[in-house]
mmCIF file of N, CA and C in Angstrom:
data_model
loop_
_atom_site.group_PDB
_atom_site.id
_atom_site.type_symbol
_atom_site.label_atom_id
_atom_site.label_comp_id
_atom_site.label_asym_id
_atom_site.label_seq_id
_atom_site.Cartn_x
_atom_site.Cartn_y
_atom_site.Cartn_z
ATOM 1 N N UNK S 346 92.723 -75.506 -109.156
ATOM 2 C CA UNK S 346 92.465 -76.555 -110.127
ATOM 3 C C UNK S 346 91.082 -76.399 -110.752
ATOM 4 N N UNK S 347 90.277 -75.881 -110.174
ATOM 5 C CA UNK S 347 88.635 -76.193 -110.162
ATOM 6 C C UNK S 347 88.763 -74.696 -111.342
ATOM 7 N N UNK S 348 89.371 -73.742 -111.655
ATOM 8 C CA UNK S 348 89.712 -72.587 -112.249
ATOM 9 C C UNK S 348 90.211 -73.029 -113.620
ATOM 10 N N UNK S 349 91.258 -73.847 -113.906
ATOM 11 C CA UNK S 349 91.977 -74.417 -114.608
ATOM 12 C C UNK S 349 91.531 -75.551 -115.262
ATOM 13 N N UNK S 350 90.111 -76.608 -114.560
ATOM 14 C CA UNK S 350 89.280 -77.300 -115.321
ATOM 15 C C UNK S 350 88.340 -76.567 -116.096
ATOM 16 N N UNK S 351 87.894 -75.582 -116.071
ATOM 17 C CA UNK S 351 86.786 -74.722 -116.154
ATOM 18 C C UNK S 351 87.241 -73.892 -117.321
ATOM 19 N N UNK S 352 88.324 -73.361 -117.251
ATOM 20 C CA UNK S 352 89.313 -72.835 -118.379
ATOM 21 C C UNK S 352 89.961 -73.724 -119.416
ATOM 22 N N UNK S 353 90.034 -74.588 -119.071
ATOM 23 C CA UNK S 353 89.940 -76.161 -120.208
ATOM 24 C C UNK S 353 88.471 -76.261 -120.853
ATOM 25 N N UNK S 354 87.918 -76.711 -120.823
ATOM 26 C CA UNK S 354 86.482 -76.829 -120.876
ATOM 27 C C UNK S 354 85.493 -75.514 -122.139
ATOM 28 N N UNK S 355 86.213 -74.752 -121.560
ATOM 29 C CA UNK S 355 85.420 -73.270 -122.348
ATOM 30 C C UNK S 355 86.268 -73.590 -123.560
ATOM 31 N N UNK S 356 85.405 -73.775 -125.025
ATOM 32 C CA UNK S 356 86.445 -73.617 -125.962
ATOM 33 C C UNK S 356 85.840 -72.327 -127.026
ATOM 34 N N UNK S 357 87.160 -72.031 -127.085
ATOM 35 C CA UNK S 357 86.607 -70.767 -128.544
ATOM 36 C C UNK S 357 88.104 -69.596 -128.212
ATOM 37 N N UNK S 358 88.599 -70.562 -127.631
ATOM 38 C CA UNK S 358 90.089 -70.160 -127.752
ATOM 39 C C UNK S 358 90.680 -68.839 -126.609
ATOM 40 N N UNK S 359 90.962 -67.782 -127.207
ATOM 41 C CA UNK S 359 91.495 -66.603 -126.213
ATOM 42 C C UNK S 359 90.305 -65.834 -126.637
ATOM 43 N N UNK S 360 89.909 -65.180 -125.944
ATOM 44 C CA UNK S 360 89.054 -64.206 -125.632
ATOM 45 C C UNK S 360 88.814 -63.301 -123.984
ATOM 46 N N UNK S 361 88.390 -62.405 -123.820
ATOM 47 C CA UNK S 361 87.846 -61.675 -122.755
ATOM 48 C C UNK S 361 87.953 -62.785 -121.416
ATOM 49 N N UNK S 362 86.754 -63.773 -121.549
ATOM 50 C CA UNK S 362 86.488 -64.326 -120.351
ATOM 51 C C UNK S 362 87.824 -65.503 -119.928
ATOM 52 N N UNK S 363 88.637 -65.865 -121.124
ATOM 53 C CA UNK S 363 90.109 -66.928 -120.197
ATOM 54 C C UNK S 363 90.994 -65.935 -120.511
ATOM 55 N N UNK S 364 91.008 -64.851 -120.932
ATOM 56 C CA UNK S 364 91.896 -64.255 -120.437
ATOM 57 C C UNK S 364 91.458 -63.542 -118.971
ATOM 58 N N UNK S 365 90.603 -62.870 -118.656
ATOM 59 C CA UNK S 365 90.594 -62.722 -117.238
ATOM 60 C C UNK S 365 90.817 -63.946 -116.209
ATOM 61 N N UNK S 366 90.003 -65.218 -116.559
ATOM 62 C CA UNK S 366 90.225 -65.988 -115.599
ATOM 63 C C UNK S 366 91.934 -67.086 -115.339
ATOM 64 N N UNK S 367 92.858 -66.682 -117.196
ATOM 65 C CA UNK S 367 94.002 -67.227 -116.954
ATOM 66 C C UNK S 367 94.794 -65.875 -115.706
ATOM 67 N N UNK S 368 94.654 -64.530 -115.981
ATOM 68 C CA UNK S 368 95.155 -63.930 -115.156
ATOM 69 C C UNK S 368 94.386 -63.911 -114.068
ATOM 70 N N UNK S 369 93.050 -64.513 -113.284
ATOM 71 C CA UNK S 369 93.323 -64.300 -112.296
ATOM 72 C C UNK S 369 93.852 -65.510 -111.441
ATOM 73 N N UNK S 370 94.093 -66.364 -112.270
ATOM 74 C CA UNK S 370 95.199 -68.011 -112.120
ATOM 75 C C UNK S 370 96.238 -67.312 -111.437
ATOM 76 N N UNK S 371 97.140 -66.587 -112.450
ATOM 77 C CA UNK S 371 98.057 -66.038 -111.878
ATOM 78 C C UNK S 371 98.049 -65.477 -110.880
ATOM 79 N N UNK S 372 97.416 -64.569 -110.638
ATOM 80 C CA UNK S 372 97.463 -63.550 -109.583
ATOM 81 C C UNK S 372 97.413 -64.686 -108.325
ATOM 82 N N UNK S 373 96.423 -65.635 -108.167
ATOM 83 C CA UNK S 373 96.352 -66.694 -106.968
ATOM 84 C C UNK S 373 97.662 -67.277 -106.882
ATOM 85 N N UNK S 374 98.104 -67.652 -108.037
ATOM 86 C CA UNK S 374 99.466 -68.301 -107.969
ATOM 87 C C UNK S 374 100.531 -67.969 -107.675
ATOM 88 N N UNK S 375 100.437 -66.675 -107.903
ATOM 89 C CA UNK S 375 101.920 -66.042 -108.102
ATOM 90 C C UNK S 375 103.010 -65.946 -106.264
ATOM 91 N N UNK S 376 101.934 -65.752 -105.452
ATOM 92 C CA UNK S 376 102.393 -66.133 -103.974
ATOM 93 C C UNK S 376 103.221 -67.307 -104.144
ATOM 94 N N UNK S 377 102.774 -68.558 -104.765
ATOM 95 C CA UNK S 377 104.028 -69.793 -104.143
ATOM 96 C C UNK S 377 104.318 -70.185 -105.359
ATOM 97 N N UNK S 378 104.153 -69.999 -106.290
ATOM 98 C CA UNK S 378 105.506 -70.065 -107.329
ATOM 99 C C UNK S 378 105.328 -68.559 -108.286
ATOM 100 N N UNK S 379 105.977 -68.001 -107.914
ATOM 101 C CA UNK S 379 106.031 -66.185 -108.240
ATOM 102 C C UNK S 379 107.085 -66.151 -110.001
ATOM 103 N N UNK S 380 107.572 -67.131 -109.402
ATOM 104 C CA UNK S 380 108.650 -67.124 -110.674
ATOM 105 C C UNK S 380 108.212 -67.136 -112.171
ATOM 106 N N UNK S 381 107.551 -68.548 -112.012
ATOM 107 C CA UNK S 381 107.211 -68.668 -113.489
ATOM 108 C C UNK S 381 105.476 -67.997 -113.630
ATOM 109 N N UNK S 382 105.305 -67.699 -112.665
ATOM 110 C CA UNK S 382 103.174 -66.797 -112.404
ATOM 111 C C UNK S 382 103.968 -65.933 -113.025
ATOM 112 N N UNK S 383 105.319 -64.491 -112.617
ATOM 113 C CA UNK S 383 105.960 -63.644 -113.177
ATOM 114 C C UNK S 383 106.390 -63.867 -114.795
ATOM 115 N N UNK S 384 107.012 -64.853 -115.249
ATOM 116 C CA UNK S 384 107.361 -64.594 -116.608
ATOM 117 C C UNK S 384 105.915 -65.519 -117.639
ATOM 118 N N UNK S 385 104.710 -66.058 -117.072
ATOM 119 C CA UNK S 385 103.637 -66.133 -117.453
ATOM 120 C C UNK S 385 102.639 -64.995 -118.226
ATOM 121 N N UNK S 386 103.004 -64.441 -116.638
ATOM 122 C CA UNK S 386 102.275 -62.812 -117.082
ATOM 123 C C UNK S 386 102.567 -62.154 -118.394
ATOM 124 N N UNK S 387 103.688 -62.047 -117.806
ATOM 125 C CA UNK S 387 104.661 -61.073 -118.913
ATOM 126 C C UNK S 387 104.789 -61.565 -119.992
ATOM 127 N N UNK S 388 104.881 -62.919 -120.356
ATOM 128 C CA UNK S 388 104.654 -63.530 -121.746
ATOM 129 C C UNK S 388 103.316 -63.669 -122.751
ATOM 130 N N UNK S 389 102.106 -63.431 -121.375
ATOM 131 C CA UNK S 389 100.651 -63.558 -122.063
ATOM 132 C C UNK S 389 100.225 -61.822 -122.097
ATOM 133 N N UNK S 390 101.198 -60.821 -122.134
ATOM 134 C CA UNK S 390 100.703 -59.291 -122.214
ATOM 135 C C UNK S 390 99.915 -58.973 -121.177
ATOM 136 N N UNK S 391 100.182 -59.013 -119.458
ATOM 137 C CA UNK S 391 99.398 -58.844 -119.102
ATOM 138 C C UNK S 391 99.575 -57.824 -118.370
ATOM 139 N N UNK S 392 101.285 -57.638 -118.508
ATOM 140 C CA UNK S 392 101.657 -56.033 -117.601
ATOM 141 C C UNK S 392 103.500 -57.025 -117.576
ATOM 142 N N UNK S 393 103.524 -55.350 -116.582
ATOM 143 C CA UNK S 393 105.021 -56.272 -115.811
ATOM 144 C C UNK S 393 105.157 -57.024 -114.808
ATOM 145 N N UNK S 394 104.420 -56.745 -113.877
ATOM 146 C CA UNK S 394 104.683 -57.404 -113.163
ATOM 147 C C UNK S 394 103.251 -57.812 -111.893
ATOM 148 N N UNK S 395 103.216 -59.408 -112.123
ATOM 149 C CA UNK S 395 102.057 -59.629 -111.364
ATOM 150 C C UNK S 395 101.752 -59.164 -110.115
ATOM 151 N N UNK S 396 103.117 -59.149 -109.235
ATOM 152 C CA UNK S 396 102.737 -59.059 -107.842
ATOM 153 C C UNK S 396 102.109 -57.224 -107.814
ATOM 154 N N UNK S 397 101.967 -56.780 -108.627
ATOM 155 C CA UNK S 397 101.598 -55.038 -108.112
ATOM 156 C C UNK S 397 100.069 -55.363 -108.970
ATOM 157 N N UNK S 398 99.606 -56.352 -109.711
ATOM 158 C CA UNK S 398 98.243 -56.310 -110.968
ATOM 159 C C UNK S 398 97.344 -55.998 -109.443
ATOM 160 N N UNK S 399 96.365 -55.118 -109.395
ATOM 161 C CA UNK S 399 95.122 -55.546 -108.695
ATOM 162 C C UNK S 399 94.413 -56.057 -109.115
ATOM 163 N N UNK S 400 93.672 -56.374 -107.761
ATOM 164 C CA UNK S 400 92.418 -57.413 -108.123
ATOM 165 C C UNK S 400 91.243 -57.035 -108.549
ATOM 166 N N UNK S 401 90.413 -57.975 -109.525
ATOM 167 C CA UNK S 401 89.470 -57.547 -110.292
ATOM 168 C C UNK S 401 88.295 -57.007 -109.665
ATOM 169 N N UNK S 402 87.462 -56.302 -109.866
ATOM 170 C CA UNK S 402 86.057 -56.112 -108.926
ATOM 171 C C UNK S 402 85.053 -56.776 -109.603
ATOM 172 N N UNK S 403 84.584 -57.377 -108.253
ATOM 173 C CA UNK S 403 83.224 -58.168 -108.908
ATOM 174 C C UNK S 403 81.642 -57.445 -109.165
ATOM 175 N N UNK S 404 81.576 -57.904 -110.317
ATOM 176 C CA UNK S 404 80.147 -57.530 -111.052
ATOM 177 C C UNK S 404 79.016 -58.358 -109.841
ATOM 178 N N UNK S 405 78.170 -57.663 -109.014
ATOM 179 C CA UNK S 405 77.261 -57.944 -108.570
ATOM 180 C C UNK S 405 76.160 -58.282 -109.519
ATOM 181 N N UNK S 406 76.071 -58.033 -110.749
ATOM 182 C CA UNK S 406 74.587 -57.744 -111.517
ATOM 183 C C UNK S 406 75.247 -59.228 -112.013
ATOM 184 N N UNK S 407 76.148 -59.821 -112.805
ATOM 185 C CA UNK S 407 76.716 -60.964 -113.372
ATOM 186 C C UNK S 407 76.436 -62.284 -111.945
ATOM 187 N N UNK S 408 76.672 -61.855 -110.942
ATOM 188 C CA UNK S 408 76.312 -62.789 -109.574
ATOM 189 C C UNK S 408 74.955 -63.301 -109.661
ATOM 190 N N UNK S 409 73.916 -62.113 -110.076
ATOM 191 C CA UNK S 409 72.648 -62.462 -109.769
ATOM 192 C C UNK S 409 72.148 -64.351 -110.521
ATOM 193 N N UNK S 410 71.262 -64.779 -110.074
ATOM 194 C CA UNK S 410 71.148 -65.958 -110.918
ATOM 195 C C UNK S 410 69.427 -65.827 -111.426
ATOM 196 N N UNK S 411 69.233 -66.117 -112.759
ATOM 197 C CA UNK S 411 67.500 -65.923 -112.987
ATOM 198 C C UNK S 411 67.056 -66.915 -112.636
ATOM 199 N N UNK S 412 67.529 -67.937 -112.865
ATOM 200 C CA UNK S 412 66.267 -69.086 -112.480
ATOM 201 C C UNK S 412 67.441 -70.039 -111.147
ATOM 202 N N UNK S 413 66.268 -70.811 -110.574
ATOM 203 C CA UNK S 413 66.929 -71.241 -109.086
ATOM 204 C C UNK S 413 66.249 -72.852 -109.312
ATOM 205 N N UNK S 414 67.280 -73.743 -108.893
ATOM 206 C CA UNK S 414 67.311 -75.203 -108.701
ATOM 207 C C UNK S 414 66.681 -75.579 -107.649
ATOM 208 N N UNK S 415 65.621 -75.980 -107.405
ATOM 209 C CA UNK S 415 64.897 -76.809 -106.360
ATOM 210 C C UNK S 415 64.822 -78.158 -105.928
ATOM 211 N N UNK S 416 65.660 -78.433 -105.215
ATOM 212 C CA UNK S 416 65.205 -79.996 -105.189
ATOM 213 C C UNK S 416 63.910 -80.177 -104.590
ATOM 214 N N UNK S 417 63.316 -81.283 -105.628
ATOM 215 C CA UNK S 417 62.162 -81.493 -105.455
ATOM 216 C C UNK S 417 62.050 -83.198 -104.837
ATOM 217 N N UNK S 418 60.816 -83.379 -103.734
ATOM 218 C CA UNK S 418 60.934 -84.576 -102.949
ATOM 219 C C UNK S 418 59.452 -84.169 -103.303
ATOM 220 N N UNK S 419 59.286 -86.012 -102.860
ATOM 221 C CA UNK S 419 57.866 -86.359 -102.783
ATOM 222 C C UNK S 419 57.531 -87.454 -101.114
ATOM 223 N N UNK S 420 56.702 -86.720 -100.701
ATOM 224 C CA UNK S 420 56.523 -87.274 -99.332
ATOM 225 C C UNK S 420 57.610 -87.695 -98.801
ATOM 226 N N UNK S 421 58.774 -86.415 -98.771
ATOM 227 C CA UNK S 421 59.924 -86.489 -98.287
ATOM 228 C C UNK S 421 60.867 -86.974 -98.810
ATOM 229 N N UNK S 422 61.098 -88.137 -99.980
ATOM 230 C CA UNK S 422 62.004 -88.531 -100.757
ATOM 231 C C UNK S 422 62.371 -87.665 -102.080
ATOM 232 N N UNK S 423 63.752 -87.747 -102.123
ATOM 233 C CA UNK S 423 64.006 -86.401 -102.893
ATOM 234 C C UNK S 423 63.939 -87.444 -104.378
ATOM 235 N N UNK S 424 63.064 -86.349 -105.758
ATOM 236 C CA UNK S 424 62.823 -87.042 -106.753
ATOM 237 C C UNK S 424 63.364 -86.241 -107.949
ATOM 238 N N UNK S 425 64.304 -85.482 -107.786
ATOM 239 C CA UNK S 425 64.982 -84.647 -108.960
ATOM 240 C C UNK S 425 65.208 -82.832 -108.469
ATOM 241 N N UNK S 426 64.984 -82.358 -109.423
ATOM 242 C CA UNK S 426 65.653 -80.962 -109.620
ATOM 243 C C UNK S 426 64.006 -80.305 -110.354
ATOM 244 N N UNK S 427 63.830 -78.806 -109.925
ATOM 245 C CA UNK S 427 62.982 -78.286 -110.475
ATOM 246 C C UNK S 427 63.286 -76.684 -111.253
ATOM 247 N N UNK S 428 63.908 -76.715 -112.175
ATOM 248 C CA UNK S 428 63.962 -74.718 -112.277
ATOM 249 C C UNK S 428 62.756 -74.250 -112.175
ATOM 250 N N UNK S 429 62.919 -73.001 -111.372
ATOM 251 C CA UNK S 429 62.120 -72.336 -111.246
ATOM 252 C C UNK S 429 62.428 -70.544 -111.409
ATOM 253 N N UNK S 430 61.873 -69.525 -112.355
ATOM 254 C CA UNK S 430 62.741 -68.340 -112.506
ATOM 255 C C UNK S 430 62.642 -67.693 -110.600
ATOM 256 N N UNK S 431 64.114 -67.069 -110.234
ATOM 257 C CA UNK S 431 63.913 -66.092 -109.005
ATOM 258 C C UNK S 431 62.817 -65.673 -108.926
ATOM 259 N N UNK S 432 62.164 -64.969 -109.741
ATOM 260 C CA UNK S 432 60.903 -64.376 -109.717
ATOM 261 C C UNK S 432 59.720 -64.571 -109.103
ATOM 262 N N UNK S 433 59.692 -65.899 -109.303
ATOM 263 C CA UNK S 433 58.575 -67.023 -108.780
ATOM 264 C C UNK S 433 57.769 -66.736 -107.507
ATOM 265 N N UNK S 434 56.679 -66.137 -107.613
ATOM 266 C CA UNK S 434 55.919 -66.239 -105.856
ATOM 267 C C UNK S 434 55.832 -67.606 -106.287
ATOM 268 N N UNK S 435 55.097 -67.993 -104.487
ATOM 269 C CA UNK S 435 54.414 -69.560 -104.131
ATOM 270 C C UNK S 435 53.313 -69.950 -105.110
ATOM 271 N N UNK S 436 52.540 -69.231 -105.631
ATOM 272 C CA UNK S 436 51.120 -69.548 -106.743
ATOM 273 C C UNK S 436 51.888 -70.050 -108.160
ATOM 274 N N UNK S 437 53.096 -69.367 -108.485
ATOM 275 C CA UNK S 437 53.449 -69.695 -109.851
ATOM 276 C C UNK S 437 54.167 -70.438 -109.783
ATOM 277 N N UNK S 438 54.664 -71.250 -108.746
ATOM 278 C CA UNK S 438 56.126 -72.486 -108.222
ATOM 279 C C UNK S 438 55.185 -73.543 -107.513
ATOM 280 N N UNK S 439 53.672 -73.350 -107.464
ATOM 281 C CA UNK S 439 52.745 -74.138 -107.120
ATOM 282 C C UNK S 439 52.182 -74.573 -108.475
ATOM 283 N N UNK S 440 51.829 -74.081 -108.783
ATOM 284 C CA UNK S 440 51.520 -74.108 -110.260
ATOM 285 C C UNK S 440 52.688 -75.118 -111.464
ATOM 286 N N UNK S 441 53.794 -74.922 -111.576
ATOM 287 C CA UNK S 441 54.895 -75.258 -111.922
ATOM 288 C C UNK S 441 55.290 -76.838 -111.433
ATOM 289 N N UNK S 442 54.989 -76.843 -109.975
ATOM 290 C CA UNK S 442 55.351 -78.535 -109.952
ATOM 291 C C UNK S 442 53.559 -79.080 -109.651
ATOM 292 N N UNK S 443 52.775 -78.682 -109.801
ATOM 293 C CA UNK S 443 51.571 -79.394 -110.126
ATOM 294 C C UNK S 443 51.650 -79.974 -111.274
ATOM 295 N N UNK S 444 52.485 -79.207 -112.816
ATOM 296 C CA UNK S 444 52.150 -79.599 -114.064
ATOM 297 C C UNK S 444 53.785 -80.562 -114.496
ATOM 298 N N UNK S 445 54.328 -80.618 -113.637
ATOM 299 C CA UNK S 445 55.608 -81.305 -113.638
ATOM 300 C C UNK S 445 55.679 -82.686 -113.928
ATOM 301 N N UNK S 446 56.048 -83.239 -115.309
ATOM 302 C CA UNK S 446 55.948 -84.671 -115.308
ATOM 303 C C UNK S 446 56.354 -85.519 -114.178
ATOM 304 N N UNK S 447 57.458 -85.086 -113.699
ATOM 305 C CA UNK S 447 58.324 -85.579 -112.820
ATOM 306 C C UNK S 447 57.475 -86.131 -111.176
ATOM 307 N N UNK S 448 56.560 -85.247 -110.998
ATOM 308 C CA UNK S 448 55.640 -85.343 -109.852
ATOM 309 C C UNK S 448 54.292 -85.903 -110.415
ATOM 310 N N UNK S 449 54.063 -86.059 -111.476
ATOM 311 C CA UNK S 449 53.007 -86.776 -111.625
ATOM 312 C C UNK S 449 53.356 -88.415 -112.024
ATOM 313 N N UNK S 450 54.866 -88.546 -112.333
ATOM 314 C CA UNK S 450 54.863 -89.914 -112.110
ATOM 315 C C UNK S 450 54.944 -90.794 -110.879
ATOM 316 N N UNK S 451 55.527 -89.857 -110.153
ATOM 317 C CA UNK S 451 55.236 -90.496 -108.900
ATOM 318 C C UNK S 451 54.094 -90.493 -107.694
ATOM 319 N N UNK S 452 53.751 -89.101 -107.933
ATOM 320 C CA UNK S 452 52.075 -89.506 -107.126
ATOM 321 C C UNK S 452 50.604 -89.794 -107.658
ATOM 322 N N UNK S 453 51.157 -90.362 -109.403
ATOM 323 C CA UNK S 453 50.495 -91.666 -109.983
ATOM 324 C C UNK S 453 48.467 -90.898 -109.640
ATOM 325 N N UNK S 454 47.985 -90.541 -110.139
ATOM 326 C CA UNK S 454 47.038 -89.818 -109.760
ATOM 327 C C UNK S 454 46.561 -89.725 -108.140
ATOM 328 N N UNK S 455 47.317 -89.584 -107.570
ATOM 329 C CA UNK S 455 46.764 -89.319 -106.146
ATOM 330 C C UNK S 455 46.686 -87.608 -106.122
ATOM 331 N N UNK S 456 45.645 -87.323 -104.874
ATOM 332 C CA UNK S 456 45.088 -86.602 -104.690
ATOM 333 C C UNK S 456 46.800 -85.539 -103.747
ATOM 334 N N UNK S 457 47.044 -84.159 -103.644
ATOM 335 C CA UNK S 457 48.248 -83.641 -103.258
ATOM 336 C C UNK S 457 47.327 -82.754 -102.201
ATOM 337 N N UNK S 458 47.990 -83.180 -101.234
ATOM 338 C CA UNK S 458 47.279 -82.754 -100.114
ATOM 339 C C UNK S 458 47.689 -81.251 -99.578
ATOM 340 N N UNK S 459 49.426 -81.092 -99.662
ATOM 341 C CA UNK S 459 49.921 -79.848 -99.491
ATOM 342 C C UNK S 459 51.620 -79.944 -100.191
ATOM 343 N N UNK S 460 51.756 -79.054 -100.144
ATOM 344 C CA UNK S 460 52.859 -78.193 -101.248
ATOM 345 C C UNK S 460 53.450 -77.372 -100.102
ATOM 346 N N UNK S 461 54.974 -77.996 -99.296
ATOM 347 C CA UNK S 461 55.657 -77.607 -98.555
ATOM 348 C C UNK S 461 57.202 -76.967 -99.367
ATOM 349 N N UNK S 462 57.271 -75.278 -99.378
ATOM 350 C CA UNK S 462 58.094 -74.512 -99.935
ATOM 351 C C UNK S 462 58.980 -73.919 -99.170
ATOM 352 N N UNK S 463 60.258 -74.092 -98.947
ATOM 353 C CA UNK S 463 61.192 -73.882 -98.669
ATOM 354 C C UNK S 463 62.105 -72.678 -99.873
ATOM 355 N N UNK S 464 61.727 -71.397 -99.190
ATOM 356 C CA UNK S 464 62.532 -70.554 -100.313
ATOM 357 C C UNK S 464 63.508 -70.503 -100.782
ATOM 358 N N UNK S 465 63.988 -70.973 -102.283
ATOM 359 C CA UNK S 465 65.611 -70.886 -102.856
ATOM 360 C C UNK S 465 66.101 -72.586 -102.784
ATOM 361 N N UNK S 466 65.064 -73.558 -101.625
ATOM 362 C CA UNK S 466 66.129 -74.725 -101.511
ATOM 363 C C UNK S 466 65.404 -76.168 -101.914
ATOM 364 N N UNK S 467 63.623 -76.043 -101.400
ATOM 365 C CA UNK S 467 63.741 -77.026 -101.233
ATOM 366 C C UNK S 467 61.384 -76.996 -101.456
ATOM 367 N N UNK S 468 61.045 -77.651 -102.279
ATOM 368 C CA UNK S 468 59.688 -78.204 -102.446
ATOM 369 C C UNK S 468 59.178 -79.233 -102.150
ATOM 370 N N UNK S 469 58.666 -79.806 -101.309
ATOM 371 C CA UNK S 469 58.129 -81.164 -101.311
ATOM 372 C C UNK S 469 56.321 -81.417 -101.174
ATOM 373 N N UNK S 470 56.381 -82.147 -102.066
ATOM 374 C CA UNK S 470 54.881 -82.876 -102.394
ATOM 375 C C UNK S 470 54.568 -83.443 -101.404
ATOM 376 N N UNK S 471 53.361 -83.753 -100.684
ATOM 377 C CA UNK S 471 52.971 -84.414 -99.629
ATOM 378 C C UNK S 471 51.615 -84.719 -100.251
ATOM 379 N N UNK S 472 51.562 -86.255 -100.897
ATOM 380 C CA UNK S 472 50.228 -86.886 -101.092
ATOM 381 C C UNK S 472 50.000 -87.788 -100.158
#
């Protein structure tokens, strides 16, 4: 379903990316209702027959993600989301939620005592 919302959603019609992801609908499907996954296929040009299609190989380089979601807390209460690029050492993701509106409304000019970094998950302000 979560395939099939997602393929709703994308609009700009048939192209490359719902056609791979309507066939790889099928291919999941075709185990418990084979019948109509079979004359699906075959009606959207996708071969003859689903149950022999292999499966696609995944692009590792398309996996990678550039920038990473941080939830950000302040003296432990979580106060939003921070992007930050992968790239990021601790000086430039220190740097980044020092100048963050988001953390300066809540520790209201107080003094930030330490900057607790959790790699990939998790930042918290401690004023």
């Amino acid at each position: 379903m979560k395939i099939l919302n997602a393929l709703e959603r994308f609009a700009g019609g048939r192209n490359k990316v719902t056609e791979e992801g309507v066939s790889i609908l099928l291919r999941l499907l075709s185990p418990i209702t084979p019948h109509i996954c079979h004359q699906l296929w075959r009606s959207l040009g996708f071969g003859k027959d689903v149950m022999v299609a292999p499966w696609p190989e995944p692009d590792n380089d398309a996996l990678k993600q550039d920038v990473v979601e941080y939830v950000l807390q302040v003296n432990g209460k979580t106060r939003g989301t921070l992007p930050v690029p992968q790239s990021a050492d601790r000086g430039l993701i220190e740097t980044l939620v020092r100048a963050s509106e988001l953390v300066k409304r809540y520790i209201q000019n107080k003094v930030i005592k330490k900057i607790i970094i959790v790699p990939g998950r998790l930042i918290n302000v401690v004023v």
